[in-house]
Tab-separated table of C-alpha atoms and ligand atoms in Angstrom:
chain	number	residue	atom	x	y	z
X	156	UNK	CA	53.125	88.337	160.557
X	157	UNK	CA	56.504	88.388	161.628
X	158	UNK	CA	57.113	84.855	163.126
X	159	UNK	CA	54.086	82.681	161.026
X	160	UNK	CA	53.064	84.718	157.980
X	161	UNK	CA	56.549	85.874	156.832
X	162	UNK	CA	58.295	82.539	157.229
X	163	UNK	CA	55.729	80.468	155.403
X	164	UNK	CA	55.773	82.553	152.519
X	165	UNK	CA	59.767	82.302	152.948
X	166	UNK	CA	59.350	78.622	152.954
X	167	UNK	CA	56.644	77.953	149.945
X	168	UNK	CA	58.770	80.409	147.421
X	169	UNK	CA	62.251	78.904	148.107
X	170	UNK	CA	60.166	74.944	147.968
X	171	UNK	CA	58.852	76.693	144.230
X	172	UNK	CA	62.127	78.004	143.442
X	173	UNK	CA	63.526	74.049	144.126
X	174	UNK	CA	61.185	72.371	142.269
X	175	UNK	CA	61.660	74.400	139.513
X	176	UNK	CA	65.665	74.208	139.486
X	177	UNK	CA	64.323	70.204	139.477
X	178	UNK	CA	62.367	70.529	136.542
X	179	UNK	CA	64.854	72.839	134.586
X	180	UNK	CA	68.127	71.823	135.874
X	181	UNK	CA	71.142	73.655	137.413
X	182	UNK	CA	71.729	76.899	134.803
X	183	UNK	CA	76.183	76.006	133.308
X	184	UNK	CA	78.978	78.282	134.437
X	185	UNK	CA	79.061	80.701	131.457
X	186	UNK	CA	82.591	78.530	130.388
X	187	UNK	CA	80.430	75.661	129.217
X	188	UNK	CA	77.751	76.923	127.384
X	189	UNK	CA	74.709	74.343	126.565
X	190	UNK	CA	73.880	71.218	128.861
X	191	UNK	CA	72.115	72.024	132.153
X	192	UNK	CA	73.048	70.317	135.302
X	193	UNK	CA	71.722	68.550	137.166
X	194	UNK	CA	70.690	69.166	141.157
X	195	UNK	CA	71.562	66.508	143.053
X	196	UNK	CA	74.014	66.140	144.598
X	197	UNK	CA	76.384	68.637	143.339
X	198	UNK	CA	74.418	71.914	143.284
X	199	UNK	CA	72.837	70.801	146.988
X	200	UNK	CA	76.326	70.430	148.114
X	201	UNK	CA	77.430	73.765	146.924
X	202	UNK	CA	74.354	74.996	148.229
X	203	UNK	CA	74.542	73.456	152.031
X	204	UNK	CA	77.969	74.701	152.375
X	205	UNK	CA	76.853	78.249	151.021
X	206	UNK	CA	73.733	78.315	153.485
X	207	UNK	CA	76.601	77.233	156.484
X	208	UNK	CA	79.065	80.110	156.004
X	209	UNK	CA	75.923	82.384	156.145
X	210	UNK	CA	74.322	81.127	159.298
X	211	UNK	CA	77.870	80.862	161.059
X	212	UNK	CA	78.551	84.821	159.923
X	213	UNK	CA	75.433	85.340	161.399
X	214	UNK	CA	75.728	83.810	164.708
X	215	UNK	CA	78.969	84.960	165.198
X	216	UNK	CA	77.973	88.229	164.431
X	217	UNK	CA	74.823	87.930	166.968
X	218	UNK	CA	76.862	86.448	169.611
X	219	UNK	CA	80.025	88.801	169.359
X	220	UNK	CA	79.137	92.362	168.001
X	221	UNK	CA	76.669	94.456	170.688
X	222	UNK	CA	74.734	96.703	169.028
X	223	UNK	CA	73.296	99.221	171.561
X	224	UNK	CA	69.891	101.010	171.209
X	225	UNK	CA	69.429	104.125	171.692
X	226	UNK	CA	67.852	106.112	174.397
X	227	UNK	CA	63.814	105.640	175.115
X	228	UNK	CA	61.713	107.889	172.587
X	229	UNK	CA	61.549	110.810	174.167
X	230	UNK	CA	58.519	112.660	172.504
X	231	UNK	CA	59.252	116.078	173.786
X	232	UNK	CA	62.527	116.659	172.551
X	233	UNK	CA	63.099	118.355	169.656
X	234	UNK	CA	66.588	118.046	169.518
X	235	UNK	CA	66.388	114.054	168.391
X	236	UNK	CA	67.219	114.114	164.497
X	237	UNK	CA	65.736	110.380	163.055
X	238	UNK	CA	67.146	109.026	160.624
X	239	UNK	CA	66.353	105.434	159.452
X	240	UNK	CA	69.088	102.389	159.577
X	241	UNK	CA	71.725	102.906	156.590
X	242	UNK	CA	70.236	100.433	154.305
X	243	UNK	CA	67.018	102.399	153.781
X	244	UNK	CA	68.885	105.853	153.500
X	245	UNK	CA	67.966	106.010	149.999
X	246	UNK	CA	63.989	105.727	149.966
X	247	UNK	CA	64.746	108.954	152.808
X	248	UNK	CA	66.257	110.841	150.539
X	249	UNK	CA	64.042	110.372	147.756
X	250	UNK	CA	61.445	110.854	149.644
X	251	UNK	CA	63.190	114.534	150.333
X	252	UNK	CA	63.276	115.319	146.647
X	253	UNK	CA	59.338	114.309	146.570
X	254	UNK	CA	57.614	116.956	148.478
X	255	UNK	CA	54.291	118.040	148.589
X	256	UNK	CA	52.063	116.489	145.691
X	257	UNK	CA	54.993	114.386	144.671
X	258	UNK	CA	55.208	112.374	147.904
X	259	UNK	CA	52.925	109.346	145.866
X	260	UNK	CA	55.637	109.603	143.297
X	261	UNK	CA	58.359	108.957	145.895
X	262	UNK	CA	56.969	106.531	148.433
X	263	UNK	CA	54.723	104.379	146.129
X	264	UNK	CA	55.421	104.869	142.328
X	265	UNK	CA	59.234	104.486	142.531
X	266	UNK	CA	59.754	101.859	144.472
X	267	UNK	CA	57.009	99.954	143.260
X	268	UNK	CA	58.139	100.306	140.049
X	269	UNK	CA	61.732	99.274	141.076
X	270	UNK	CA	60.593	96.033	142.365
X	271	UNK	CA	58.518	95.218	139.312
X	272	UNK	CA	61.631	95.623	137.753
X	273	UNK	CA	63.222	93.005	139.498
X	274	UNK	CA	60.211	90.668	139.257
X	275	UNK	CA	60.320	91.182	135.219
X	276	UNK	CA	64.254	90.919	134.728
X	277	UNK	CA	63.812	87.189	133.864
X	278	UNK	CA	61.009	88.048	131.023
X	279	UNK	CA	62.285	91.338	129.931
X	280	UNK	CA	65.972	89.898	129.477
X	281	UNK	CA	65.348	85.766	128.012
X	282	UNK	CA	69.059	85.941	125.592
X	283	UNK	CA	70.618	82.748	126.001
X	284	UNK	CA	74.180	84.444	126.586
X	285	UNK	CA	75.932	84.331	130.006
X	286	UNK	CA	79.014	85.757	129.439
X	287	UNK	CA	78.752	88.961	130.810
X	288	UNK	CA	80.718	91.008	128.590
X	289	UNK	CA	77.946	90.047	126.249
X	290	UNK	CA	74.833	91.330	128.335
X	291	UNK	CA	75.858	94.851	128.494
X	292	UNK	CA	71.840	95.786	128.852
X	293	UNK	CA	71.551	93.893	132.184
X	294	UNK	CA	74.858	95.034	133.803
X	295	UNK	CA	73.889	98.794	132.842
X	296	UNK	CA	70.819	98.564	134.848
X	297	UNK	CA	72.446	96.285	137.437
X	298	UNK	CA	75.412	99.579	137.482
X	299	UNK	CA	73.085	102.271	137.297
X	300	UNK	CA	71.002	101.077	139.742
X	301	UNK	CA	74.501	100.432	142.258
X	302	UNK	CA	74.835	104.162	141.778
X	303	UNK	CA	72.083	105.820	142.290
X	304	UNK	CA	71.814	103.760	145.366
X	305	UNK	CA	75.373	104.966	146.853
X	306	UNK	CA	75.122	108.050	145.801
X	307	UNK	CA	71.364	108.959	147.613
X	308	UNK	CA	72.671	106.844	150.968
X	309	UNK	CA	75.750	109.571	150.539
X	310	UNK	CA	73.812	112.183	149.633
X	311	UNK	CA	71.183	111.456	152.501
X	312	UNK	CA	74.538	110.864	154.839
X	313	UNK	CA	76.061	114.234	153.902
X	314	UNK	CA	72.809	116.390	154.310
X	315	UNK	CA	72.257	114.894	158.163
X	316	UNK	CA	72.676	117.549	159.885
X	317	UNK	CA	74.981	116.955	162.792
X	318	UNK	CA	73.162	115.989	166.224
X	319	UNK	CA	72.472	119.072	168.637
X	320	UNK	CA	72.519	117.153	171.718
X	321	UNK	CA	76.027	117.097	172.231
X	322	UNK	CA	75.707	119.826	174.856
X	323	UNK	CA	73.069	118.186	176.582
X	324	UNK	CA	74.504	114.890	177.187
X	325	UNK	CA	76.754	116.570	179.521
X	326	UNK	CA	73.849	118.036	181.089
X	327	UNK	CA	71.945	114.486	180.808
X	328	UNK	CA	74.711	112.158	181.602
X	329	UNK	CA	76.722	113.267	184.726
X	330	UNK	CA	80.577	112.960	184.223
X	331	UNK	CA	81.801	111.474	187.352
X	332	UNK	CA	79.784	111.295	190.898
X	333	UNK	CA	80.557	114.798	192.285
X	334	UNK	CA	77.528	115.631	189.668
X	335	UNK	CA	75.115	113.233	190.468
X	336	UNK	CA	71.992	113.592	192.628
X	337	UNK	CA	72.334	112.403	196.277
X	338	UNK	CA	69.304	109.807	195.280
X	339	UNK	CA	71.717	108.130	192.805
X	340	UNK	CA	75.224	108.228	194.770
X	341	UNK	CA	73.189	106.637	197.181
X	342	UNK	CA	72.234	104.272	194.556
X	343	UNK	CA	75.936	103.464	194.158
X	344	UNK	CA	76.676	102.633	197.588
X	345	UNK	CA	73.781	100.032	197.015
X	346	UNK	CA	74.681	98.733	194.499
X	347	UNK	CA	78.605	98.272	196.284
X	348	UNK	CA	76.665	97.139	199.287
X	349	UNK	CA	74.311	94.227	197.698
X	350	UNK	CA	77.535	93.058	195.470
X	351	UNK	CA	75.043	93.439	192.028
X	352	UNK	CA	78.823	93.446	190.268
X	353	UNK	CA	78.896	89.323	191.127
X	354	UNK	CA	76.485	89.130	188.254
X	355	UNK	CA	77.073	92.601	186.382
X	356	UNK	CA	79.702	94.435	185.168
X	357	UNK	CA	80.352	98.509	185.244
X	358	UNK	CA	83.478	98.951	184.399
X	359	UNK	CA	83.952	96.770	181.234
X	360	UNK	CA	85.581	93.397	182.477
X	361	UNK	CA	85.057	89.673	181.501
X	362	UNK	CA	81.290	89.223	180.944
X	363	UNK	CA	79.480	87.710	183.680
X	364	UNK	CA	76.345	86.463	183.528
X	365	UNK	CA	74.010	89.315	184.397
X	366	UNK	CA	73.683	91.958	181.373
X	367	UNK	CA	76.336	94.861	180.883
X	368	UNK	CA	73.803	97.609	183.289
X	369	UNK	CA	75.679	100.539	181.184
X	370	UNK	CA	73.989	99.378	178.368
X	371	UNK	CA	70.757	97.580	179.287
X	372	UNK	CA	69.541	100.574	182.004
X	373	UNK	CA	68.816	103.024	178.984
X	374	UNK	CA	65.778	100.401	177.280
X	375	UNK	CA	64.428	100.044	181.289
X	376	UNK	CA	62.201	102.968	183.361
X	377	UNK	CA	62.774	103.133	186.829
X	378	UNK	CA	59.264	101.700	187.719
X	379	UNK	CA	60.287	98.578	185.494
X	380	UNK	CA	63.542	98.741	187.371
X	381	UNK	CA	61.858	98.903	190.997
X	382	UNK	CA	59.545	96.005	190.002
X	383	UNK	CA	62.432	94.137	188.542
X	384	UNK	CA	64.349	94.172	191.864
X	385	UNK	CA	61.573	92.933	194.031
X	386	UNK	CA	60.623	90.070	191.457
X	387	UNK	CA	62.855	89.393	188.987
X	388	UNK	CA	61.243	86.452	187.447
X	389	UNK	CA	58.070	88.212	186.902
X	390	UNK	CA	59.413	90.666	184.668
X	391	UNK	CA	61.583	88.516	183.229
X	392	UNK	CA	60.478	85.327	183.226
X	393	UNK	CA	63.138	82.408	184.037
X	394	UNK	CA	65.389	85.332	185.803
X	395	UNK	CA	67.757	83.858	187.811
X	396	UNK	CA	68.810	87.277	189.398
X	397	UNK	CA	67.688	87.457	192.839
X	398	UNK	CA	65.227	89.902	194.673
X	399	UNK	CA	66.830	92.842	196.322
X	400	UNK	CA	66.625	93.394	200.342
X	401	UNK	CA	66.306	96.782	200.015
X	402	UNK	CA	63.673	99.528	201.405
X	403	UNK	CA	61.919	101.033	198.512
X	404	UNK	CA	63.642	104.400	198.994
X	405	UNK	CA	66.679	102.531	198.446
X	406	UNK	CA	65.358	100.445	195.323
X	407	UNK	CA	64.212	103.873	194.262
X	408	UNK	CA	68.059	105.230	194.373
X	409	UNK	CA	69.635	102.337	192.847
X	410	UNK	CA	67.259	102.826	189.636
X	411	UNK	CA	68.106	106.212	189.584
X	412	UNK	CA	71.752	105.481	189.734
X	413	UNK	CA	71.363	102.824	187.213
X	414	UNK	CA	69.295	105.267	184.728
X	415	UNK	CA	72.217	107.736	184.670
X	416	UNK	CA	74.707	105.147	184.106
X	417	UNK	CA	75.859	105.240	180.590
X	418	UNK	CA	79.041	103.664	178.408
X	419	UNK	CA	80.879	106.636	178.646
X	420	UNK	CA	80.535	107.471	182.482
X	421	UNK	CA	80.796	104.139	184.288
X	422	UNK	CA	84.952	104.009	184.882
X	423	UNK	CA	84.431	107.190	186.501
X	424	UNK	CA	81.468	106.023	188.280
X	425	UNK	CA	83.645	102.844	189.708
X	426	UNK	CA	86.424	105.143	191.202
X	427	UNK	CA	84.005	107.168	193.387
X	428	UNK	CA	85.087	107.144	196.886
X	429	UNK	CA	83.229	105.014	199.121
X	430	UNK	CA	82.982	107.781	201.821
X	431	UNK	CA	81.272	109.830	198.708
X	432	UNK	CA	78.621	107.166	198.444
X	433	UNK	CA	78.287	106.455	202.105
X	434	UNK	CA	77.940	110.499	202.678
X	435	UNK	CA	75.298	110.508	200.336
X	436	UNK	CA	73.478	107.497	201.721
X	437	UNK	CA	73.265	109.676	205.357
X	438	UNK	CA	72.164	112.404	203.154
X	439	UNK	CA	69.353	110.741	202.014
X	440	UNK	CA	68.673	108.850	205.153
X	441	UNK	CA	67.850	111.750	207.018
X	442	UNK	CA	65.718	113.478	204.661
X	443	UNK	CA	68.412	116.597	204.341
X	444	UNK	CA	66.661	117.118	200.655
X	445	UNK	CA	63.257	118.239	202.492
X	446	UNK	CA	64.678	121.527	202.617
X	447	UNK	CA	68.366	122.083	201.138
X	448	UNK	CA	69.473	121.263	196.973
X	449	UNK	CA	72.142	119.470	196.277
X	450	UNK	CA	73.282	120.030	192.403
X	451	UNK	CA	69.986	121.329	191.727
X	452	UNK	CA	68.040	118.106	193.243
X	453	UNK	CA	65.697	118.708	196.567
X	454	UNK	CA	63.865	121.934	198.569
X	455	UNK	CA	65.175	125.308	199.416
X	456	UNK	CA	63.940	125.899	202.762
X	457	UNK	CA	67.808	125.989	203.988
X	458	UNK	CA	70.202	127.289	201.346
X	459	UNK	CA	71.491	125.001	198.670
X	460	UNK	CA	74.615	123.039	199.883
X	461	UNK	CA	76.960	122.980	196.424
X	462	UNK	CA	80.021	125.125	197.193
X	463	UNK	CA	79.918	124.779	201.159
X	464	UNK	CA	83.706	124.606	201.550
X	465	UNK	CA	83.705	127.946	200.298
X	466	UNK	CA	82.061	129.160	203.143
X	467	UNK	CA	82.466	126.635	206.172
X	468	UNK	CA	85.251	124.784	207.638
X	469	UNK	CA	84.266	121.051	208.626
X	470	UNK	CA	83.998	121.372	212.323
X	471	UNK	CA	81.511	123.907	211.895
X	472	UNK	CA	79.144	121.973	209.250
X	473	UNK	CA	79.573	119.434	212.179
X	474	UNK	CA	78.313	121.296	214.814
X	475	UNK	CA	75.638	122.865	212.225
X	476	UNK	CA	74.406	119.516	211.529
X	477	UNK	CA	74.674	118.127	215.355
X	478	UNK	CA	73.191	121.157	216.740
X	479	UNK	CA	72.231	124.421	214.423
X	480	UNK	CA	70.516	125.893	217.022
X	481	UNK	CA	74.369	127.185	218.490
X	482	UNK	CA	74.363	128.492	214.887
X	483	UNK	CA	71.357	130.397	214.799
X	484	UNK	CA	68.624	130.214	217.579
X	485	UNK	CA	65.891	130.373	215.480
X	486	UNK	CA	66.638	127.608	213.025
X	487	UNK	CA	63.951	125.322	211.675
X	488	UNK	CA	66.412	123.039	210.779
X	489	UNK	CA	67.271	120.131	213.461
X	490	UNK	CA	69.613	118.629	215.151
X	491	UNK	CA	71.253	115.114	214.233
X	492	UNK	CA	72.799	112.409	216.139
X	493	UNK	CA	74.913	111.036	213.704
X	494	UNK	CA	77.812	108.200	214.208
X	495	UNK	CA	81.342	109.134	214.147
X	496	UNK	CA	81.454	107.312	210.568
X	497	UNK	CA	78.005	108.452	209.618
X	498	UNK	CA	78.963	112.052	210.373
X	499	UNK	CA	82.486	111.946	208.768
X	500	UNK	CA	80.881	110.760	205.601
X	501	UNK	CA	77.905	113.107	205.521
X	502	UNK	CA	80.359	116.296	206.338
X	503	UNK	CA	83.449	114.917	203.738
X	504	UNK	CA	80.587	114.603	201.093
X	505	UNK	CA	79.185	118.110	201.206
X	506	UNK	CA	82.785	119.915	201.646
X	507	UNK	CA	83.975	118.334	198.326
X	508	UNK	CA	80.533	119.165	196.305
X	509	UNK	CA	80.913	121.252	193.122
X	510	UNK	CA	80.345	125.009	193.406
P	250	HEC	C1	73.019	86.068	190.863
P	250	HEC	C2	73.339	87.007	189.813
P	250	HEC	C3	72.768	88.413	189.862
P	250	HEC	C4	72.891	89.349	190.871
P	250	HEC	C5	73.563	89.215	192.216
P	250	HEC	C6	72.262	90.549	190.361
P	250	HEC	N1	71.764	90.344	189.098
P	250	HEC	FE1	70.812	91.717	187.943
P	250	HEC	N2	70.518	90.308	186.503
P	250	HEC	C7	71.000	89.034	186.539
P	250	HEC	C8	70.588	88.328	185.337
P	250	HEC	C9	70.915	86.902	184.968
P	250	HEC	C10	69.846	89.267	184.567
P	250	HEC	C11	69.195	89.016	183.199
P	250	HEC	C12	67.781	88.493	183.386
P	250	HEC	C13	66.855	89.564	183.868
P	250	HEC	O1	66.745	90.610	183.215
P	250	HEC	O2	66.234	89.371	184.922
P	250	HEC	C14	69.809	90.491	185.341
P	250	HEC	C15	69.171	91.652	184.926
P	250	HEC	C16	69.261	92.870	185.573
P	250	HEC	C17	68.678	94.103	185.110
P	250	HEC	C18	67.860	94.265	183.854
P	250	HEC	C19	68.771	94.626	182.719
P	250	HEC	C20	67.958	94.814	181.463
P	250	HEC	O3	67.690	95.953	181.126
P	250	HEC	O4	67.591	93.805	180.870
P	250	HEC	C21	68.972	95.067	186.017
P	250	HEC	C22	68.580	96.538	185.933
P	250	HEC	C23	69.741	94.448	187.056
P	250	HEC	N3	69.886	93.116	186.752
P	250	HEC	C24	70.239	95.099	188.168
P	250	HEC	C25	70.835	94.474	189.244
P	250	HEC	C26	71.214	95.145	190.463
P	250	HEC	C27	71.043	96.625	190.736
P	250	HEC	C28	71.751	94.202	191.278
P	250	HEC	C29	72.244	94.380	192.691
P	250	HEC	C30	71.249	94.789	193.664
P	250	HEC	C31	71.715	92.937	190.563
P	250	HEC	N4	71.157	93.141	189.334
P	250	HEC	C32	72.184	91.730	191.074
P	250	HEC	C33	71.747	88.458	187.539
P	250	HEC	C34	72.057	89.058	188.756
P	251	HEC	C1	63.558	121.514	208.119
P	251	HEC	C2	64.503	121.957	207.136
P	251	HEC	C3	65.957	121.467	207.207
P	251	HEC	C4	66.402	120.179	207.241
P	251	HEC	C5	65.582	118.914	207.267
P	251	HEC	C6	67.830	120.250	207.194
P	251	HEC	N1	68.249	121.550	207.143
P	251	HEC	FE1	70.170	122.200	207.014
P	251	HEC	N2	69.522	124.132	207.083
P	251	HEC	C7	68.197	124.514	207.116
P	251	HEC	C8	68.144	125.976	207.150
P	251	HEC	C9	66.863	126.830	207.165
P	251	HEC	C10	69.478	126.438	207.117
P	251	HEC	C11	69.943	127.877	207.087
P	251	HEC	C12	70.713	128.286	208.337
P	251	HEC	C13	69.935	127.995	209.588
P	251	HEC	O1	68.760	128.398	209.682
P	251	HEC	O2	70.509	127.293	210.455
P	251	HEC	C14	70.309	125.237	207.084
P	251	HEC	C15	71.683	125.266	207.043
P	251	HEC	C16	72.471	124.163	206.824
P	251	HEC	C17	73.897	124.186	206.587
P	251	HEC	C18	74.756	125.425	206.494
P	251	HEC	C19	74.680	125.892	205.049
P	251	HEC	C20	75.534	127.070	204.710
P	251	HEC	O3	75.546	127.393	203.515
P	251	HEC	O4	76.118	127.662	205.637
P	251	HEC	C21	74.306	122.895	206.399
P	251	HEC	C22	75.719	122.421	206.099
P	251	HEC	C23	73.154	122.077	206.549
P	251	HEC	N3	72.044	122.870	206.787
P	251	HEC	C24	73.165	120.692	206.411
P	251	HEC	C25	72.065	119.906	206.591
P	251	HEC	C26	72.130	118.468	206.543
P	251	HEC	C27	73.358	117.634	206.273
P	251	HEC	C28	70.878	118.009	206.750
P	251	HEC	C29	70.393	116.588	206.842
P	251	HEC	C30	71.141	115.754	207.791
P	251	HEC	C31	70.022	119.183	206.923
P	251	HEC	N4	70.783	120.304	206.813
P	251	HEC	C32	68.659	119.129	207.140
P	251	HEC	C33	67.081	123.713	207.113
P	251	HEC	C34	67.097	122.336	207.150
C-alpha cells in the first residue's frame, strides 16, 4: 500500500489537479480581480522553487535531527501510558469524550464528516470574491476549526497523566558500572578490548560511521545482537561491520552491556575503570555466579558478594579465593589460580561493589 498503492494515487490526483489548472488557468492574486493566468511558465516556476524549499527542509531535517524510538513494546507492563504522535492528539481526545455507544460517533461520524467538509468547500463556497475580508463564512470555519483543533491537542496534552516509570528507569537503566551485572561489565571490557568505538561512538563525539549504540541497542534483542556479531551482513545486508572473535559467552556479555546502555548512562559508562571491567571479566570467567550474586544477578550457594569490604580486608578475599579451604575446611567452594593481574582485578572489583 505504502510504497505502490499510496504513491500512484499521489501521482494520478496531483496529474488531475494539473490538467485542470491547464484547462482553467492559474486563479489572480485577490489585487487583480478578473483575468486568469496562465501556467506556464510562471506558475511552474513558482511552483518548482516552492516544491525545492520543501524537499531541502525535509532532507535536512532527515539528515540532521535524530529522532529516537522508544523502548521495545513491552506487553507486560502496565506502567507504559500510549499516547499517539502530537498531530493526531485530537481524534484521542475526542475519542475520550465518545464512550461507550458513542464511540461510532467519535471514530467514524466526525471525522468522516470533517473530511467531507473539506472535499465540498469548493461547491458549498463558489462566490467569486477573494479578498478575504469579504469571505467571512470560509475563514469562520477555517478559525473554528484552528481552535477546536488546539484546544483538544491541549486538552488531550494537559489530561496525560504524567509517566510512572520514572522510578523504574533507575531500576531499569543502571547509573554508572558499580550497578551493572558482572555479564555486562564484562561486556564493557569487550567492547574496550575489540576497539567497537573505531566505528561507534558512546560517549557522544564526532559521528563515525557505525550507528550511535546508545541509541540503536534499545530497537535490537540480544539474540539479534549475538547473530549480528557473528554475521553482520546477514542481518544487515551490505554491513560493512566486521564479525566479532569472541566466544559466545562473551558475545552474550557484550549484548547485555549494549542492552543496558542508554543516552543518559553512557559518559558514566566510558569512565569505568578498566580494572572494574577486567575484574568482572575474571568474574565471569570462572563461573563465580554458579553460586554467589552480585547486585542481585547469579546463585546463592555462597553468600552474595555486594558489600564485601564491609566485612573482609583484601588479603583475605585473596586467600579466600586462592584457597577457602584455610577459611573454612568444609567449603564447597574452590580454589583458584589466578594471575597476579587477574587476581588484583577480580579482588579490587568485589571490594568496591555497592552494599
Ligand atoms: C569497521 C567498523 C565497525 C566496527 C569495528 C564495529 N562496527 Fe558495529 N556497525 C558498523 C556499521 C557500519 C553498522 C551499521 C550496519 C549494521 O547494522 O550492520 C554497525 C552496526 C552495529 C550494531 C547494530 C546497531 C543497530 O541497532 O542498528 C551493533 C549492535 C553494533 N554495530 C555493535 C558493535 C560492537 C559491539 C562492536 C565491537 C565488537 C562493533 N559494532 C564494531 C561498523 C562497525
Ligand atoms: C561451588 C560454589 C562456589 C563457587 C563456584 C565460588 N564460591 Fe565463593 N563461596 C562459596 C561459599 C559456599 C562461600 C561461603 C564461605 C565458605 O564456605 O567458604 C563462599 C565465600 C566466598 C567469599 C567470602 C564472602 C564473604 O562474604 O565473606 C568470597 C569473596 C568468594 N566466595 C568469592 C568467590 C569468587 C571470586 C569466586 C569465583 C572466582 C567464587 N567465590 C566461586 C561458594 C562458591
Amino acid at each position: 500500500m505504502h510504497v505502490l498503492l499510496l504513491p500512484s494515487i499521489t501521482g494520478l490526483l496531483i496529474a488531475i489537479h494539473i490538467s485542470l489548472v491547464r484547462k482553467h488557468g492559474v486563479a489572480p492574486a485577490p489585487q487583480d480581480q478578473g483575468a486568469t493566468k496562465k501556467f506556464y511558465p510562471g506558475q511552474v516556476f513558482k511552483d518548482t522553487v516552492a516544491v525545492f524549499v520543501a524537499f531541502a527542509v525535509l532532507f535536512v531535517t532527515a539528515a540532521l535531527v535524530e529522532v529516537p524510538l522508544e523502548r521495545l513494546a513491552d506487553p507486560t507492563d502496565t506502567a507504559y501510558i500510549p499516547r499517539p504522535d502530537w498531530y493526531f492528539l485530537f481524534l484521542f481526545q475526542i475519542l475520550k469524550y465518545c464512550e461507550g455507544a458513542f464511540e461510532t460517533l467519535g471514530t467514524v461520524v466526525l471525522p468522516g464528516a470533517g473530511v467531507a467538509t473539506l472535499l465540498l468547500v469548493p461547491f458549498i463556497d463558489r462566490k467569486a470574491v477573494r479578498r478575504w475580508t469579504q469571505r467571512t463564512v470560509a475563514f469562520g470555519v477555517v478559525g473554528m476549526a484552528a481552535f477546536g483543533w488546539t484546544a483538544l491537542t491541549v486538552a488531550a496534552i494537559v489530561t496525560t497523566p504524567p509517566s510512572k516509570r520514572a522510578p523504574e528507569i533507575a531500576v531499569d537503566e543502571p547509573a554508572d558500572w558499580r550497578q551493572l551485572s558482572p555479564e555486562a561489565l564484562a561486556g564493557l571490557f569487550y567492547y574496550r578490548k575489540e576497539q567497537c568505538s573505531t566505528c561507534h561512538n558512546l560517549a557522544p563525539g564526532p559521528k563515525k560511521i557505525g550507528p550511535d549504540l546508545a541509541t540503536a541497542s534499545i530497537r535490537r534483542t540480544p539474540a539479534w545482537m549475538l547473530a549480528h556479531f557473528k554475521n553482520a551482513p546477514g542481518q544487515v545486508p551490505g554491513s560493512v561491520m566486521p564479525q566479532v572473535h569472541l566466544e559466545d559467552a562473551q558475545l552474550v556479555s557484550l549484548a547485555a552491556f549494549l542492552q543496558v546502555l542508554t543516552a543518559k548512562n553512557l559518559a558514566e559508562m566510558e569512565s569505568t575503570p578498566e580494572d572494574m571491567a577486567f575484574g568482572a571479566v575474571v568474574y565471569q570467567e570462572n563461573r563465580c555466579g554458579v553460586c554467589h550474586q552480585v547486585n542481585g544477578v547469579g546463585m546463592t550457594v555462597g553468600p552474595p558478594l555486594n558489600g564485601l569490604a564491609q566485612r573482609q580486608k583484601p588479603g583475605w578475599v585473596e586467600e579466600q579465593i586462592r584457597t577457602p579451604n584455610k577459611h573454612s575446611t568444609e567449603t564447597v567452594m574452590p580454589g583458584y589460580d589466578l594471575s597476579a593481574a587477574e587476581m588484583r582485578a577480580l579482588t579490587a572489583y568485589l571490594l568496591s561493589l555497592p552494599d
